[in-house]
């Protein structure tokens, strides 16, 4: 029986609850739109609605097809297979094993953590309508570009996705404002690295993008920061931005530049995290004059040397890193406790002879340690020719990730302790991936953006990985725990005021607000509240995401409900 007071508070609570329900509407709920409503919606968006059929369907009964499944299995670790799909994601933990070629045929295929529907958008109006539809029906909204995201931010259970992959407009032109005068590239939100590199190369230009040629430029990459083989020369991806076209949380189309009345969202989109403030429709970035580019790579193993000697080689490389990046080069390198691989150093506008000269002391040092190595040094006419020759393919679906930005001061003053931490991590199952760069103010120049300030001091953007196994969820959780509670804290202890790259960081990172966004967090929250007043955009570890909690079945609910 209701008491009178309880009845009144129930009466008062009802309209509030209806206006702002505690959870997103889920497919099994009464509030979920009927087929008829979906179909009406489809008509308003030019028939662009796609119902999810998970990519792995042919690998499970009753739709099992041995041949098709084998083809899928062969391609599953390549990005290509996933970014052509309207729903698949590359990060295996977030695909959640509900429909892939690595689980038994007898296990039924379910949509699970994949989105329910996608809008294969081609116009801003379709995007705006999708935002309004999701808001009206209280449906979880996801922005999906390529599905590369390591932290599962381009998928979500019970969600409607805005799929930007087919926004492929691409144009080179001149650009002039109060801060920049030169060539620029305007890219639809679906443009991927290789498409921008190709057109730039053909026109004697260079644009900043990732090592993986298929990562999208306007989505997670540039909005999250974006490191590049060209970063020590031009800064991060976010440092290149001149203009954004974006649809905000109310469905309004906005053109934001540094100097117009939308400079706040311009600032936030440039490094303040993707999937948070709006749906980017296009990005205009600086395009730099082309230069010759040299490259260098090197490998050695622990064969015939002690583990101490192996790590002395690791330590030695760190001591030359500052010189390498200060010359404008960027290094990617990897090691476990058995093999070390620089793959590659990219040196824009540095002749190969000069690059080799610069590395001579390091090579002499390896000789002195008795470390035998193999190396290659080459000269190329352009960035894209170097990239195609020296940047190996990067597999996906093989690991779980975490990271830390190691400041130059730690490498220079505390190298021994740093290498001890890396060695510990290796010996406990973690692989090191380093991105050695300098994106200090003197490199990035006059920019206005929300890039995590720790990037400006960083010398080693460290990414740590642990190997993925498809059929051992308990072990995978244990490896996540190791990453969060053991590996990253060891690096953090050496530079507690630094942070981590949000795109390659640990999705379980404690105090991610400080670690991924630093002092920008409060300002970013205000900008989000202004452009997304209904809180329609959610992505794990994004600004404002602490307001939401994902339940075990993937349903998104307001935190505390
Ligand atoms: C193989 C591989 C190599 C990589 N190499 C690099 C590298 O060299 N340098 C580097 O910095 N990073 C690299 N990354 C990390 C990469 O930057 C992130 O995975 C990034 O999130 C990918 O962005 P996306 O838009 O292509 O992917 P998605 O997974 O589709 O999206 C990622 C995030 O961006 C949001 N988003 C996508 N499109 C939009 C849009 N139009 N508007 C608003 N939000 C949007 C999504 O909601 C999601 O939160 C790599 C990742 C992989 C898997
Ligand atoms: C949306 O409409 C198009 C065109 O009529 C159709 O091909 C497509 O299947 C529809 N999508 C859904 C989910 O019904
Ligand atoms: C993910 O998998 C777990 C274990 O099978 C299951 O309990 C959970 O509901 C799944 N989550 C989603 C969103 O499908
Ligand atoms: C998405 O749209 C593009 C461009 O119109 C089209 O080529 C592609 O087939 C569509 N994909 C799906 C799954 O609807
Ligand atoms: C290790 O030593 C053996 C025997 O001297 C030699 O055959 C082998 O090539 C060496 N391997 C490496 C990687 O140096
Ligand atoms: C080094 O670069 C060459 C191309 O110049 C390539 O063939 C080789 O595989 C690369 N090695 C490593 C370890 O990346
Ligand atoms: C190397 O690391 C692995 C774990 O990645 C560990 O099992 C092994 O003991 C280590 N080897 C040495 C010599 O430290």
PDB file of N, CA and C in Angstrom, residues 506-543:
ATOM      1  N   UNK A 506      44.451   2.420 -21.668  1.00  0.00           N
ATOM      2  CA  UNK A 506      43.719   1.340 -21.006  1.00  0.00           C
ATOM      3  C   UNK A 506      42.274   1.800 -20.780  1.00  0.00           C
ATOM      4  N   UNK A 507      41.298   1.043 -21.290  1.00  0.00           N
ATOM      5  CA  UNK A 507      39.913   1.483 -21.121  1.00  0.00           C
ATOM      6  C   UNK A 507      39.450   1.374 -19.666  1.00  0.00           C
ATOM      7  N   UNK A 508      40.249   0.702 -18.838  1.00  0.00           N
ATOM      8  CA  UNK A 508      39.928   0.616 -17.411  1.00  0.00           C
ATOM      9  C   UNK A 508      40.782   1.600 -16.598  1.00  0.00           C
ATOM     10  N   UNK A 509      41.461   2.507 -17.265  1.00  0.00           N
ATOM     11  CA  UNK A 509      42.365   3.448 -16.605  1.00  0.00           C
ATOM     12  C   UNK A 509      41.674   4.192 -15.450  1.00  0.00           C
ATOM     13  N   UNK A 510      42.174   4.011 -14.211  1.00  0.00           N
ATOM     14  CA  UNK A 510      41.611   4.796 -13.111  1.00  0.00           C
ATOM     15  C   UNK A 510      41.882   6.293 -13.353  1.00  0.00           C
ATOM     16  N   UNK A 511      41.055   7.128 -12.847  1.00  0.00           N
ATOM     17  CA  UNK A 511      41.071   8.590 -13.089  1.00  0.00           C
ATOM     18  C   UNK A 511      41.463   8.948 -14.527  1.00  0.00           C
ATOM     19  N   UNK A 512      40.720   8.318 -15.455  1.00  0.00           N
ATOM     20  CA  UNK A 512      40.981   8.564 -16.882  1.00  0.00           C
ATOM     21  C   UNK A 512      40.824  10.039 -17.228  1.00  0.00           C
ATOM     22  N   UNK A 513      39.990  10.751 -16.460  1.00  0.00           N
ATOM     23  CA  UNK A 513      39.766  12.183 -16.746  1.00  0.00           C
ATOM     24  C   UNK A 513      41.095  12.929 -16.723  1.00  0.00           C
ATOM     25  N   UNK A 514      41.881  12.680 -15.681  1.00  0.00           N
ATOM     26  CA  UNK A 514      43.169  13.354 -15.543  1.00  0.00           C
ATOM     27  C   UNK A 514      44.190  12.759 -16.516  1.00  0.00           C
ATOM     28  N   UNK A 515      44.187  11.431 -16.617  1.00  0.00           N
ATOM     29  CA  UNK A 515      45.218  10.752 -17.402  1.00  0.00           C
ATOM     30  C   UNK A 515      45.059  11.009 -18.912  1.00  0.00           C
ATOM     31  N   UNK A 516      43.821  11.024 -19.397  1.00  0.00           N
ATOM     32  CA  UNK A 516      43.601  11.191 -20.846  1.00  0.00           C
ATOM     33  C   UNK A 516      43.387  12.653 -21.267  1.00  0.00           C
ATOM     34  N   UNK A 517      42.923  13.497 -20.336  1.00  0.00           N
ATOM     35  CA  UNK A 517      42.546  14.871 -20.722  1.00  0.00           C
ATOM     36  C   UNK A 517      43.290  15.944 -19.933  1.00  0.00           C
ATOM     37  N   UNK A 518      43.851  15.584 -18.784  1.00  0.00           N
ATOM     38  CA  UNK A 518      44.624  16.533 -17.984  1.00  0.00           C
ATOM     39  C   UNK A 518      43.810  17.741 -17.564  1.00  0.00           C
ATOM     40  N   UNK A 519      44.467  18.886 -17.590  1.00  0.00           N
ATOM     41  CA  UNK A 519      43.830  20.114 -17.097  1.00  0.00           C
ATOM     42  C   UNK A 519      42.681  20.588 -17.997  1.00  0.00           C
ATOM     43  N   UNK A 520      42.518  19.973 -19.176  1.00  0.00           N
ATOM     44  CA  UNK A 520      41.448  20.399 -20.083  1.00  0.00           C
ATOM     45  C   UNK A 520      40.082  19.856 -19.692  1.00  0.00           C
ATOM     46  N   UNK A 521      40.034  18.917 -18.753  1.00  0.00           N
ATOM     47  CA  UNK A 521      38.784  18.170 -18.548  1.00  0.00           C
ATOM     48  C   UNK A 521      37.574  19.050 -18.215  1.00  0.00           C
ATOM     49  N   UNK A 522      37.744  19.966 -17.262  1.00  0.00           N
ATOM     50  CA  UNK A 522      36.595  20.775 -16.822  1.00  0.00           C
ATOM     51  C   UNK A 522      36.044  21.626 -17.963  1.00  0.00           C
ATOM     52  N   UNK A 523      36.947  22.201 -18.744  1.00  0.00           N
ATOM     53  CA  UNK A 523      36.527  23.034 -19.870  1.00  0.00           C
ATOM     54  C   UNK A 523      35.822  22.177 -20.930  1.00  0.00           C
ATOM     55  N   UNK A 524      36.333  20.989 -21.151  1.00  0.00           N
ATOM     56  CA  UNK A 524      35.709  20.079 -22.125  1.00  0.00           C
ATOM     57  C   UNK A 524      34.301  19.680 -21.676  1.00  0.00           C
ATOM     58  N   UNK A 525      34.138  19.479 -20.378  1.00  0.00           N
ATOM     59  CA  UNK A 525      32.803  19.136 -19.854  1.00  0.00           C
ATOM     60  C   UNK A 525      31.788  20.235 -20.148  1.00  0.00           C
ATOM     61  N   UNK A 526      32.229  21.468 -19.979  1.00  0.00           N
ATOM     62  CA  UNK A 526      31.330  22.610 -20.232  1.00  0.00           C
ATOM     63  C   UNK A 526      30.940  22.668 -21.706  1.00  0.00           C
ATOM     64  N   UNK A 527      31.917  22.427 -22.566  1.00  0.00           N
ATOM     65  CA  UNK A 527      31.644  22.486 -24.008  1.00  0.00           C
ATOM     66  C   UNK A 527      30.714  21.342 -24.408  1.00  0.00           C
ATOM     67  N   UNK A 528      30.932  20.184 -23.810  1.00  0.00           N
ATOM     68  CA  UNK A 528      30.026  19.069 -24.100  1.00  0.00           C
ATOM     69  C   UNK A 528      28.597  19.418 -23.672  1.00  0.00           C
ATOM     70  N   UNK A 529      28.459  19.978 -22.484  1.00  0.00           N
ATOM     71  CA  UNK A 529      27.115  20.310 -21.985  1.00  0.00           C
ATOM     72  C   UNK A 529      26.422  21.303 -22.920  1.00  0.00           C
ATOM     73  N   UNK A 530      27.200  22.197 -23.507  1.00  0.00           N
ATOM     74  CA  UNK A 530      26.627  23.200 -24.396  1.00  0.00           C
ATOM     75  C   UNK A 530      26.168  22.596 -25.727  1.00  0.00           C
ATOM     76  N   UNK A 531      26.965  21.730 -26.308  1.00  0.00           N
ATOM     77  CA  UNK A 531      26.643  21.206 -27.647  1.00  0.00           C
ATOM     78  C   UNK A 531      25.888  19.876 -27.596  1.00  0.00           C
ATOM     79  N   UNK A 532      25.882  19.238 -26.452  1.00  0.00           N
ATOM     80  CA  UNK A 532      25.162  17.965 -26.316  1.00  0.00           C
ATOM     81  C   UNK A 532      24.295  18.017 -25.059  1.00  0.00           C
ATOM     82  N   UNK A 533      23.351  18.967 -25.005  1.00  0.00           N
ATOM     83  CA  UNK A 533      22.605  19.188 -23.762  1.00  0.00           C
ATOM     84  C   UNK A 533      21.750  17.984 -23.362  1.00  0.00           C
ATOM     85  N   UNK A 534      21.370  17.143 -24.338  1.00  0.00           N
ATOM     86  CA  UNK A 534      20.576  15.952 -23.990  1.00  0.00           C
ATOM     87  C   UNK A 534      21.449  14.747 -23.651  1.00  0.00           C
ATOM     88  N   UNK A 535      22.749  14.916 -23.706  1.00  0.00           N
ATOM     89  CA  UNK A 535      23.645  13.803 -23.384  1.00  0.00           C
ATOM     90  C   UNK A 535      23.442  12.604 -24.293  1.00  0.00           C
ATOM     91  N   UNK A 536      23.337  12.859 -25.595  1.00  0.00           N
ATOM     92  CA  UNK A 536      23.074  11.757 -26.530  1.00  0.00           C
ATOM     93  C   UNK A 536      24.368  11.024 -26.904  1.00  0.00           C
ATOM     94  N   UNK A 537      25.514  11.702 -26.797  1.00  0.00           N
ATOM     95  CA  UNK A 537      26.782  11.074 -27.172  1.00  0.00           C
ATOM     96  C   UNK A 537      27.444  10.439 -25.950  1.00  0.00           C
ATOM     97  N   UNK A 538      27.755   9.169 -26.095  1.00  0.00           N
ATOM     98  CA  UNK A 538      28.480   8.459 -25.043  1.00  0.00           C
ATOM     99  C   UNK A 538      29.549   7.598 -25.694  1.00  0.00           C
ATOM    100  N   UNK A 539      30.739   7.615 -25.156  1.00  0.00           N
ATOM    101  CA  UNK A 539      31.762   6.640 -25.543  1.00  0.00           C
ATOM    102  C   UNK A 539      32.598   6.359 -24.298  1.00  0.00           C
ATOM    103  N   UNK A 540      33.038   5.144 -24.158  1.00  0.00           N
ATOM    104  CA  UNK A 540      33.814   4.740 -22.985  1.00  0.00           C
ATOM    105  C   UNK A 540      35.023   5.663 -22.817  1.00  0.00           C
ATOM    106  N   UNK A 541      35.242   6.153 -21.636  1.00  0.00           N
ATOM    107  CA  UNK A 541      36.337   7.078 -21.264  1.00  0.00           C
ATOM    108  C   UNK A 541      36.273   8.436 -21.976  1.00  0.00           C
ATOM    109  N   UNK A 542      35.155   8.701 -22.659  1.00  0.00           N
ATOM    110  CA  UNK A 542      35.001  10.036 -23.259  1.00  0.00           C
ATOM    111  C   UNK A 542      34.629  11.032 -22.163  1.00  0.00           C
ATOM    112  N   UNK A 543      34.789  12.308 -22.454  1.00  0.00           N
ATOM    113  CA  UNK A 543      34.382  13.354 -21.524  1.00  0.00           C
ATOM    114  C   UNK A 543      32.889  13.187 -21.214  1.00  0.00           C
TER     115      UNK A 543
END
